[in-house]
Short mmCIF file of N, CA and C in Angstrom, two decimals:
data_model
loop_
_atom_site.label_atom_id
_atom_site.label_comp_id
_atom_site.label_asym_id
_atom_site.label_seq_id
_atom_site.Cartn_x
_atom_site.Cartn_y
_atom_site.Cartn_z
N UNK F 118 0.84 -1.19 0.00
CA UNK F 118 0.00 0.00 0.00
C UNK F 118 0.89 1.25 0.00
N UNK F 119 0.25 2.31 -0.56
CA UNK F 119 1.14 3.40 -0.12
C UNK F 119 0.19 4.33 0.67
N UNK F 120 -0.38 4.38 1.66
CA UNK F 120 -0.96 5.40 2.23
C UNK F 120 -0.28 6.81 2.66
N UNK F 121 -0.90 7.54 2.45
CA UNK F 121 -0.06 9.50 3.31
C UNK F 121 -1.02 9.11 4.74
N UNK F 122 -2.42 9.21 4.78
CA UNK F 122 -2.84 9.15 5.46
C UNK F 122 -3.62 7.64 6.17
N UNK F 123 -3.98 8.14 7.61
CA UNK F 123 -4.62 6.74 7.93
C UNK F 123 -5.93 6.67 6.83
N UNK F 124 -6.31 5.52 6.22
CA UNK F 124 -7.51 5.34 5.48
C UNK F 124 -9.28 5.65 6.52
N UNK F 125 -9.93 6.63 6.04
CA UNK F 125 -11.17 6.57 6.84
C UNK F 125 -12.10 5.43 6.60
N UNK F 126 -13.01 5.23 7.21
CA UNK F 126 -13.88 3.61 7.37
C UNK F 126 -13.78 2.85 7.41
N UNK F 127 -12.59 2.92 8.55
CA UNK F 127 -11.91 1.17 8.96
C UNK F 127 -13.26 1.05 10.15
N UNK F 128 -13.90 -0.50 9.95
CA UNK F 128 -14.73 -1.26 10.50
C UNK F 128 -14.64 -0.74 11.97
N UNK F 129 -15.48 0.27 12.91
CA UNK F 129 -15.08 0.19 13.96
C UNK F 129 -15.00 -1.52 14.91
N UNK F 130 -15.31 -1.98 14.68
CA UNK F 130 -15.15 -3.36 15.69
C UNK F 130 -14.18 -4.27 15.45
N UNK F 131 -12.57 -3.22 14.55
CA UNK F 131 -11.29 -3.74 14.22
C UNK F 131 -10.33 -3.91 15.45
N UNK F 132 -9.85 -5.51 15.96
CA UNK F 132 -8.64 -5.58 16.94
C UNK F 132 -7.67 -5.22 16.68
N UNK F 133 -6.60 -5.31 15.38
CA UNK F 133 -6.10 -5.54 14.48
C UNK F 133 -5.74 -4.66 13.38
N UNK F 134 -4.77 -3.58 13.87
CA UNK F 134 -4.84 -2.62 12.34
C UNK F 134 -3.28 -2.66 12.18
N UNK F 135 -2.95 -2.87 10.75
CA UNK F 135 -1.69 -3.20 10.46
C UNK F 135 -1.18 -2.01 9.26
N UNK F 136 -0.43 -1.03 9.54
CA UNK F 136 -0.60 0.15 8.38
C UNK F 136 1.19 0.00 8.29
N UNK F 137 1.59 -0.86 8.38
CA UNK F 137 2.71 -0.83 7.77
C UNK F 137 3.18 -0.61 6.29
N UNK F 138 4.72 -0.38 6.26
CA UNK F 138 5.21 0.04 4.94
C UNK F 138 4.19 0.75 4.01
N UNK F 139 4.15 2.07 4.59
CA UNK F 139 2.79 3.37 4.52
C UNK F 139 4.13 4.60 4.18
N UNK F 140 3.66 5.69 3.81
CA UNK F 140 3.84 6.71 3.91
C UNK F 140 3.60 7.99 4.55
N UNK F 141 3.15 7.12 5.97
CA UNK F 141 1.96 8.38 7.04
C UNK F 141 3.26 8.94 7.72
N UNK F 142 3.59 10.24 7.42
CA UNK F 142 4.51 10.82 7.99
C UNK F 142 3.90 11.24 9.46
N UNK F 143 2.50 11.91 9.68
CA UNK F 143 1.45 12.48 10.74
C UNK F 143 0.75 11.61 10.69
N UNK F 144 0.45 11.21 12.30
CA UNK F 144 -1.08 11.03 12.82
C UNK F 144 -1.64 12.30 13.13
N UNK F 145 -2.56 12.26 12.98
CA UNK F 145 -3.24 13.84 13.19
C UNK F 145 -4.15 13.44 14.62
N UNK F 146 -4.26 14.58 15.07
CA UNK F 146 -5.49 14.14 16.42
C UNK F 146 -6.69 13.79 15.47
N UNK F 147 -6.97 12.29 17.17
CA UNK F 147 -8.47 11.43 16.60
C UNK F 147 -8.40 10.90 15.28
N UNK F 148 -7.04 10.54 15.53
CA UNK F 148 -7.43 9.97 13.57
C UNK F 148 -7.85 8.30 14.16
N UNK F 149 -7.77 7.79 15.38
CA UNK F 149 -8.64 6.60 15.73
C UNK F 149 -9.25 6.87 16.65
N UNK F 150 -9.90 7.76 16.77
CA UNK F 150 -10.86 8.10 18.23
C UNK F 150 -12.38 6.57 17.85
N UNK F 151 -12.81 6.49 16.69
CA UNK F 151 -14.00 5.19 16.64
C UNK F 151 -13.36 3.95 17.10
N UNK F 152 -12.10 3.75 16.88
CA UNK F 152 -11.86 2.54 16.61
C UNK F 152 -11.80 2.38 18.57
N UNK F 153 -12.53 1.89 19.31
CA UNK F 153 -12.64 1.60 20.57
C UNK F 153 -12.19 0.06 20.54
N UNK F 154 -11.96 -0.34 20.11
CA UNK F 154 -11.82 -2.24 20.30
C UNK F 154 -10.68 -2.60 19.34
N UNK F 155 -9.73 -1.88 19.32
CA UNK F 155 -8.23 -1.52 18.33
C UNK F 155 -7.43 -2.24 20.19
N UNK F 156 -6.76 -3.31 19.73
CA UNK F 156 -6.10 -3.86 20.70
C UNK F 156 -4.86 -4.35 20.60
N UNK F 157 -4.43 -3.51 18.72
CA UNK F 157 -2.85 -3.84 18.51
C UNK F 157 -3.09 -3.04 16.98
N UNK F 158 -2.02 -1.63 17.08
CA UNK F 158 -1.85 -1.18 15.96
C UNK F 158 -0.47 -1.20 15.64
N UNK F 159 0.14 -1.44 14.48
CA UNK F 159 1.22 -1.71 13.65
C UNK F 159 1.89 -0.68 12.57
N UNK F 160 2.47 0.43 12.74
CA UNK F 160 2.68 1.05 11.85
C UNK F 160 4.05 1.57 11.81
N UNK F 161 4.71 0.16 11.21
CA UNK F 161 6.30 -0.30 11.34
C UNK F 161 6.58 0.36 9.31
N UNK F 162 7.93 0.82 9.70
CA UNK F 162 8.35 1.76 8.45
C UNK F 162 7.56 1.89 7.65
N UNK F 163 7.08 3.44 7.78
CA UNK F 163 5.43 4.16 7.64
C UNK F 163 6.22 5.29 7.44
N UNK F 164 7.56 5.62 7.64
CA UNK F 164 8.29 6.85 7.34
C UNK F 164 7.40 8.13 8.22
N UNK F 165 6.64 7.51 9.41
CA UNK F 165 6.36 8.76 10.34
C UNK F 165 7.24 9.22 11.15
N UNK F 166 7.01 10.60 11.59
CA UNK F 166 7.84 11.68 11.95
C UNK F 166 7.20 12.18 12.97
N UNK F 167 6.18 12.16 12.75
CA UNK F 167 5.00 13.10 14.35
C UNK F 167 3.83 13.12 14.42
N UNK F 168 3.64 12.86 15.84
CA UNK F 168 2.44 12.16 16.10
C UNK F 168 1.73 13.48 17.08
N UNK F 169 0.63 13.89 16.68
CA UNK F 169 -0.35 14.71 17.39
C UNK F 169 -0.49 14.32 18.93
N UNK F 170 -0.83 15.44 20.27
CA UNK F 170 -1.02 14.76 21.33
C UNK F 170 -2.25 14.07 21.68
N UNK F 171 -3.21 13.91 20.48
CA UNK F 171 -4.30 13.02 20.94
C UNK F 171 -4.74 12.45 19.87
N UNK F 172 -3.49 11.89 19.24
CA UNK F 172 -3.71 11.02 17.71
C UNK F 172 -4.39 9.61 18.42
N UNK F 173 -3.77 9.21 19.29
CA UNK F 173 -4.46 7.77 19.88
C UNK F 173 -5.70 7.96 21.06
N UNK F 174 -6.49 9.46 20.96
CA UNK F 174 -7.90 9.31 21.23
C UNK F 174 -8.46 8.29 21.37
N UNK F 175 -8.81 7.84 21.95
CA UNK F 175 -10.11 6.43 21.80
C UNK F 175 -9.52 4.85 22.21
N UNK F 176 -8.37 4.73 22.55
CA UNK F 176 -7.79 3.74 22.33
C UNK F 176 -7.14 3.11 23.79
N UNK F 177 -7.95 3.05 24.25
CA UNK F 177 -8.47 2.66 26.00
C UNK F 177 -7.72 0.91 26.12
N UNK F 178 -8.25 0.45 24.94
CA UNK F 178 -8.19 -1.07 25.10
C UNK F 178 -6.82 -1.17 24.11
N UNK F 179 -6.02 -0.42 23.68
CA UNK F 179 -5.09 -0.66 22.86
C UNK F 179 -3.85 -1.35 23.93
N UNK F 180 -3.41 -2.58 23.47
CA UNK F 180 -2.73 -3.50 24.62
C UNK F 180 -1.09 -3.54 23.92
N UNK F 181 -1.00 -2.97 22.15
CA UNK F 181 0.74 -3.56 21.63
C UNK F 181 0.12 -2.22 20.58
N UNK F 182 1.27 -1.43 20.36
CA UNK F 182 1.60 -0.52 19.52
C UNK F 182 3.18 -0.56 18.89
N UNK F 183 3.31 -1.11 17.56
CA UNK F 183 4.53 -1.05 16.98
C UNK F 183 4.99 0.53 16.00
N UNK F 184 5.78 1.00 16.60
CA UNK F 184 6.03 2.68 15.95
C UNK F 184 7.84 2.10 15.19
N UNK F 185 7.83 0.77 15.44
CA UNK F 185 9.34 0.66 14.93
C UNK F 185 10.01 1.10 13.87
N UNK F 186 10.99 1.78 13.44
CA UNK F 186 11.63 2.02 11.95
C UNK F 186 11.18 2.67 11.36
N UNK F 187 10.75 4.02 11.95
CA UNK F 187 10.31 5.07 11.54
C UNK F 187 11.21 6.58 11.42
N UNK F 188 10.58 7.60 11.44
CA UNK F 188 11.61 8.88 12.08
C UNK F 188 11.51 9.53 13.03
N UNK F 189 10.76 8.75 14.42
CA UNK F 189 10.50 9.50 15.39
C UNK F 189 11.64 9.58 16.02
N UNK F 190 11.51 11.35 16.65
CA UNK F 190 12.75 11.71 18.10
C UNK F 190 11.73 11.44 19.20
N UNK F 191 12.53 12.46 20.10
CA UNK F 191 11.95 13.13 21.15
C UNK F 191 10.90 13.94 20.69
N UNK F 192 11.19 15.50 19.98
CA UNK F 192 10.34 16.31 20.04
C UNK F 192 8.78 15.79 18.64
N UNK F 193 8.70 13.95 18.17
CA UNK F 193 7.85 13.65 17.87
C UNK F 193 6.75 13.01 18.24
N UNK F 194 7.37 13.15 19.91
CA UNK F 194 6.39 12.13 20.95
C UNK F 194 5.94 13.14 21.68
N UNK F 195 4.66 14.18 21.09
CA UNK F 195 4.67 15.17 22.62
C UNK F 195 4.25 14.62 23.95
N UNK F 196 4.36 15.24 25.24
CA UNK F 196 4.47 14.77 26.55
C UNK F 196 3.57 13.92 26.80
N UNK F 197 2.33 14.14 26.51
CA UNK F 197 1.13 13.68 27.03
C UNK F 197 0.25 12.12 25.93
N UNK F 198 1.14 12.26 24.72
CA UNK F 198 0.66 11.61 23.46
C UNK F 198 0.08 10.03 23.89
N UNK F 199 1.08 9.50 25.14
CA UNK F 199 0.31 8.37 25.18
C UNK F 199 -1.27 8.00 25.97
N UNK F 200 -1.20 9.17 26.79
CA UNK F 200 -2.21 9.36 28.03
C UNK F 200 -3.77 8.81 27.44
N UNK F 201 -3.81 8.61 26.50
CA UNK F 201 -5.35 7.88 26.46
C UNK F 201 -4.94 6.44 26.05
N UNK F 202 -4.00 6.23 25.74
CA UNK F 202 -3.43 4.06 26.12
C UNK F 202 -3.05 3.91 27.37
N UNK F 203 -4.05 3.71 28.45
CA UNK F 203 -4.13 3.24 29.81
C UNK F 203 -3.50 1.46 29.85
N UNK F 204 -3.85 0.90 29.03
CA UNK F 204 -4.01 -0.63 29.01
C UNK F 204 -2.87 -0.91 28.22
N UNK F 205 -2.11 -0.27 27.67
CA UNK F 205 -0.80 -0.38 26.73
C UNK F 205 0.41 -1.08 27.38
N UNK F 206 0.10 -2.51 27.14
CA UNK F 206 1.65 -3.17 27.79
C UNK F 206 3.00 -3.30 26.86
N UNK F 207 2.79 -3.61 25.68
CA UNK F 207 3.91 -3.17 24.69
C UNK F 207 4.13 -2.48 23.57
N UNK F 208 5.22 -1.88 23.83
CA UNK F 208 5.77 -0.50 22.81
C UNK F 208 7.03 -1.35 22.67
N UNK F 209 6.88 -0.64 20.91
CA UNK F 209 8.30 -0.79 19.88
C UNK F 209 8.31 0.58 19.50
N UNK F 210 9.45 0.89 20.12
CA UNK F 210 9.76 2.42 19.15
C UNK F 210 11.31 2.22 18.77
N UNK F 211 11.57 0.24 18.62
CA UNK F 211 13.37 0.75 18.14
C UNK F 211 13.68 1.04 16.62
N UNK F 212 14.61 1.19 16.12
CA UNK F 212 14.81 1.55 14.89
C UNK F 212 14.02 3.04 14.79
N UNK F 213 14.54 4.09 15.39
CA UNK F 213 13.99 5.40 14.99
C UNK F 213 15.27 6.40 15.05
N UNK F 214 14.99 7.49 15.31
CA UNK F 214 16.50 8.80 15.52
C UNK F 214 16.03 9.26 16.52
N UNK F 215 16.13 8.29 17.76
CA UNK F 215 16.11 9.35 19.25
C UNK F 215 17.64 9.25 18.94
N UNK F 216 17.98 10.51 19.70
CA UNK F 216 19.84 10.96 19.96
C UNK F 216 19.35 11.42 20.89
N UNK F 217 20.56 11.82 22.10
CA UNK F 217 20.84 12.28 22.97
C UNK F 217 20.07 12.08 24.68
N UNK F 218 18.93 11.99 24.03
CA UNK F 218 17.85 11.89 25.01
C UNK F 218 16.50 10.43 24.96
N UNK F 219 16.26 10.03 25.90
CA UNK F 219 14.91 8.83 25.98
C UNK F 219 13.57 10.17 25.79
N UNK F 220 12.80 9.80 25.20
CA UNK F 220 11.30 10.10 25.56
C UNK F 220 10.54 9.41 26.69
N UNK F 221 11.24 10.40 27.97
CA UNK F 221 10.77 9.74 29.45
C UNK F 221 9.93 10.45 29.56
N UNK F 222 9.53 11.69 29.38
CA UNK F 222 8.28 12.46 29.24
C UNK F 222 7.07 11.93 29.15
N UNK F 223 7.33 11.50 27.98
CA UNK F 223 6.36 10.90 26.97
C UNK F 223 5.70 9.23 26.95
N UNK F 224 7.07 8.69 27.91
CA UNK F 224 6.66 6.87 28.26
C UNK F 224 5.98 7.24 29.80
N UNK F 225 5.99 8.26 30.59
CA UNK F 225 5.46 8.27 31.94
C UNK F 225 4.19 7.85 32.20
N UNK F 226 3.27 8.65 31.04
CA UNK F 226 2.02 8.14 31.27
C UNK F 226 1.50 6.41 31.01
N UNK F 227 2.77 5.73 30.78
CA UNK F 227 2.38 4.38 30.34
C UNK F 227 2.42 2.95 31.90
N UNK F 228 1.91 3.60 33.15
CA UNK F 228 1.92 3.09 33.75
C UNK F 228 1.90 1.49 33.95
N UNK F 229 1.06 0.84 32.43
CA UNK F 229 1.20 -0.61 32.82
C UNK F 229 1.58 -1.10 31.59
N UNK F 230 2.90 0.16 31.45
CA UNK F 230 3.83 -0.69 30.16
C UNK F 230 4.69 -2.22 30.93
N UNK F 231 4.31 -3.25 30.22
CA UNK F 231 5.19 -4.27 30.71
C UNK F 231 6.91 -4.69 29.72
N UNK F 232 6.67 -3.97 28.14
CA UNK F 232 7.85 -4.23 27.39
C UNK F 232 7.74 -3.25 26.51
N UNK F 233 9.10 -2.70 26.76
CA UNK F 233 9.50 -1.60 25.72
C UNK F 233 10.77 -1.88 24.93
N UNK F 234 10.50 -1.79 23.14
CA UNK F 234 11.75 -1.58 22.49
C UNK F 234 12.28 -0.75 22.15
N UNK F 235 13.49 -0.01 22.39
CA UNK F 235 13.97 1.44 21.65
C UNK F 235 15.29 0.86 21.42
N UNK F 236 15.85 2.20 20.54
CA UNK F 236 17.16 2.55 20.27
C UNK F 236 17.93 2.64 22.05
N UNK F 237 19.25 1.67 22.01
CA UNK F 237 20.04 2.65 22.41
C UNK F 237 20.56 3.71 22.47
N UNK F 238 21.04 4.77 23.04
CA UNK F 238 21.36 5.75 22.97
C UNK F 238 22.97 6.03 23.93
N UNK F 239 23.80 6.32 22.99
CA UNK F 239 25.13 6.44 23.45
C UNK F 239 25.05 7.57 24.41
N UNK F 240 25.50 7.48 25.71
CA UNK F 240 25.45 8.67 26.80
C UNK F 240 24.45 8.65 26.76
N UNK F 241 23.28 7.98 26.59
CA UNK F 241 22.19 8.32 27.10
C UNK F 241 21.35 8.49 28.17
N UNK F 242 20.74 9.24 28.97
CA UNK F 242 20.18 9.43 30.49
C UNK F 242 18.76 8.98 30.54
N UNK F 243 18.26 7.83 31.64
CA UNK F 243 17.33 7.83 31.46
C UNK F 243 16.50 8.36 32.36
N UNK F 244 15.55 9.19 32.12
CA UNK F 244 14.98 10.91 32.81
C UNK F 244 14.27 9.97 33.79
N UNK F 245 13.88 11.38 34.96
CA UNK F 245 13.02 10.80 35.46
C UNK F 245 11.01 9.92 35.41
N UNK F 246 11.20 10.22 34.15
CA UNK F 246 9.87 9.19 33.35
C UNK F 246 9.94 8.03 33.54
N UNK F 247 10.88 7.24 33.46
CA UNK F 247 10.90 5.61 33.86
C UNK F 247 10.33 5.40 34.86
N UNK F 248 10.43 6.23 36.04
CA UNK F 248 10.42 6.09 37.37
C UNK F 248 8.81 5.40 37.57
N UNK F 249 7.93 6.08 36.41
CA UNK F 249 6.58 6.07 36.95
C UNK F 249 6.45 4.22 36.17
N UNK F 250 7.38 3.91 35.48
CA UNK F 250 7.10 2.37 34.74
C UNK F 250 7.08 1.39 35.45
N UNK F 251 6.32 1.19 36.35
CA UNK F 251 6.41 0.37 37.43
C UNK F 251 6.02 -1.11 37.26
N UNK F 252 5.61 -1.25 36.55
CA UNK F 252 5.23 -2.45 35.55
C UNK F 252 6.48 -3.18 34.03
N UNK F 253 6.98 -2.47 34.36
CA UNK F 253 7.79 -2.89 33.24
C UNK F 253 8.63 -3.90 33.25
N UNK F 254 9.03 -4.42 32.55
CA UNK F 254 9.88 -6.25 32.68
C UNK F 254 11.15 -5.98 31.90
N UNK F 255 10.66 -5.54 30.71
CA UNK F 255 11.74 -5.81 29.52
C UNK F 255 12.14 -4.68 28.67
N UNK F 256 13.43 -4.51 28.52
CA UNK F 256 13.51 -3.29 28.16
C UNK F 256 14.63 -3.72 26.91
N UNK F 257 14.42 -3.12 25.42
CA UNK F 257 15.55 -4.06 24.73
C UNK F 257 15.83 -2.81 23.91
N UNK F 258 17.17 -3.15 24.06
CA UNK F 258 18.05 -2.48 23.06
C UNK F 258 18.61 -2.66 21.53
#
C-alpha cells in the first residue's frame, strides 16, 4: 500500500490494524478516536515523523503498539501523546532517531507498560519518566 494518510472507514469493531510500509509521515489528532476495540496497531516503516497529542484518542483497550523504523525523536512524541493508552503493555519504538535523550516524558504516562523496544542511545540518560514504569519487565536495546 502506499498510504499518506490513515484510510477513513476502517470497521469500527477492528482488533487488528496493520498500516505498515505506509507513507503516514502524521497522525493527526483522533485519527482513531472510533476505533474503541483496536487492541494492537502496527505502523512499522510508515516513514512517520510526528504524532499529534491526541492522535491515539479512543484507544483505551489498545494492549501492543509497533512505531518501529520510523523517524521519530523526542520532540515527535509530545508529553502527554500516550495518556489515552491506559491498558498499553507493549511498545516498539526501536529503529527510529532518538539521539541524545529517551522520551521519558512521553513513556510516563504508560503506567502498565510491561515491554519496551527502543534505540540505544550512546550517553544516554534515562529521565526521570521511567520512574513512573512500574510495571515494566523488559527493556531491549
Amino acid at each position: 500500500m502506499d498510504f499518506h494518510t490513515v484510510p477513513r472507514h476502517i470497521p469500527i469493531n477492528t482488533t487488528i490494524l496493520d498500516l505498515s510500509s505506509n507513507n503516514i509521515a502524521l497522525l493527526h489528532n483522533e485519527t482513531f478516536m472510533l476505533l474503541t476495540k483496536l487492541r494492537t496497531l502496527i505502523i512499522h516503516t510508515s516513514r512517520l515523523r510526528h504524532i499529534d497529542v491526541n492522535a491515539f484518542k479512543g484507544l483505551e483497550n489498545l494492549q501492543n503498539l509497533d512505531l518501529s523504523a520510523n523517524f521519530l525523536d523526542v520532540g515527535s512524541l509530545p508529553m502527554s501523546v500516550f495518556n489515552s493508552t491506559p491498558n498499553l503493555l507493549n511498545l516498539q519504538l526501536s529503529d527510529n532517531t532518538f539521539s541524545g535523550e529517551y522520551p521519558d516524558k512521553s513513556l510516563s504516562f504508560l503506567s502498565n507498560l510491561r515491554s519496551l523496544s527502543i534505540n540505544g542511545i550512546r550517553n544516554g540518560r534515562f529521565g526521570d519518566g521511567f520512574k513512573y514504569l512500574k510495571k515494566l519487565r523488559d527493556i531491549a536495546f
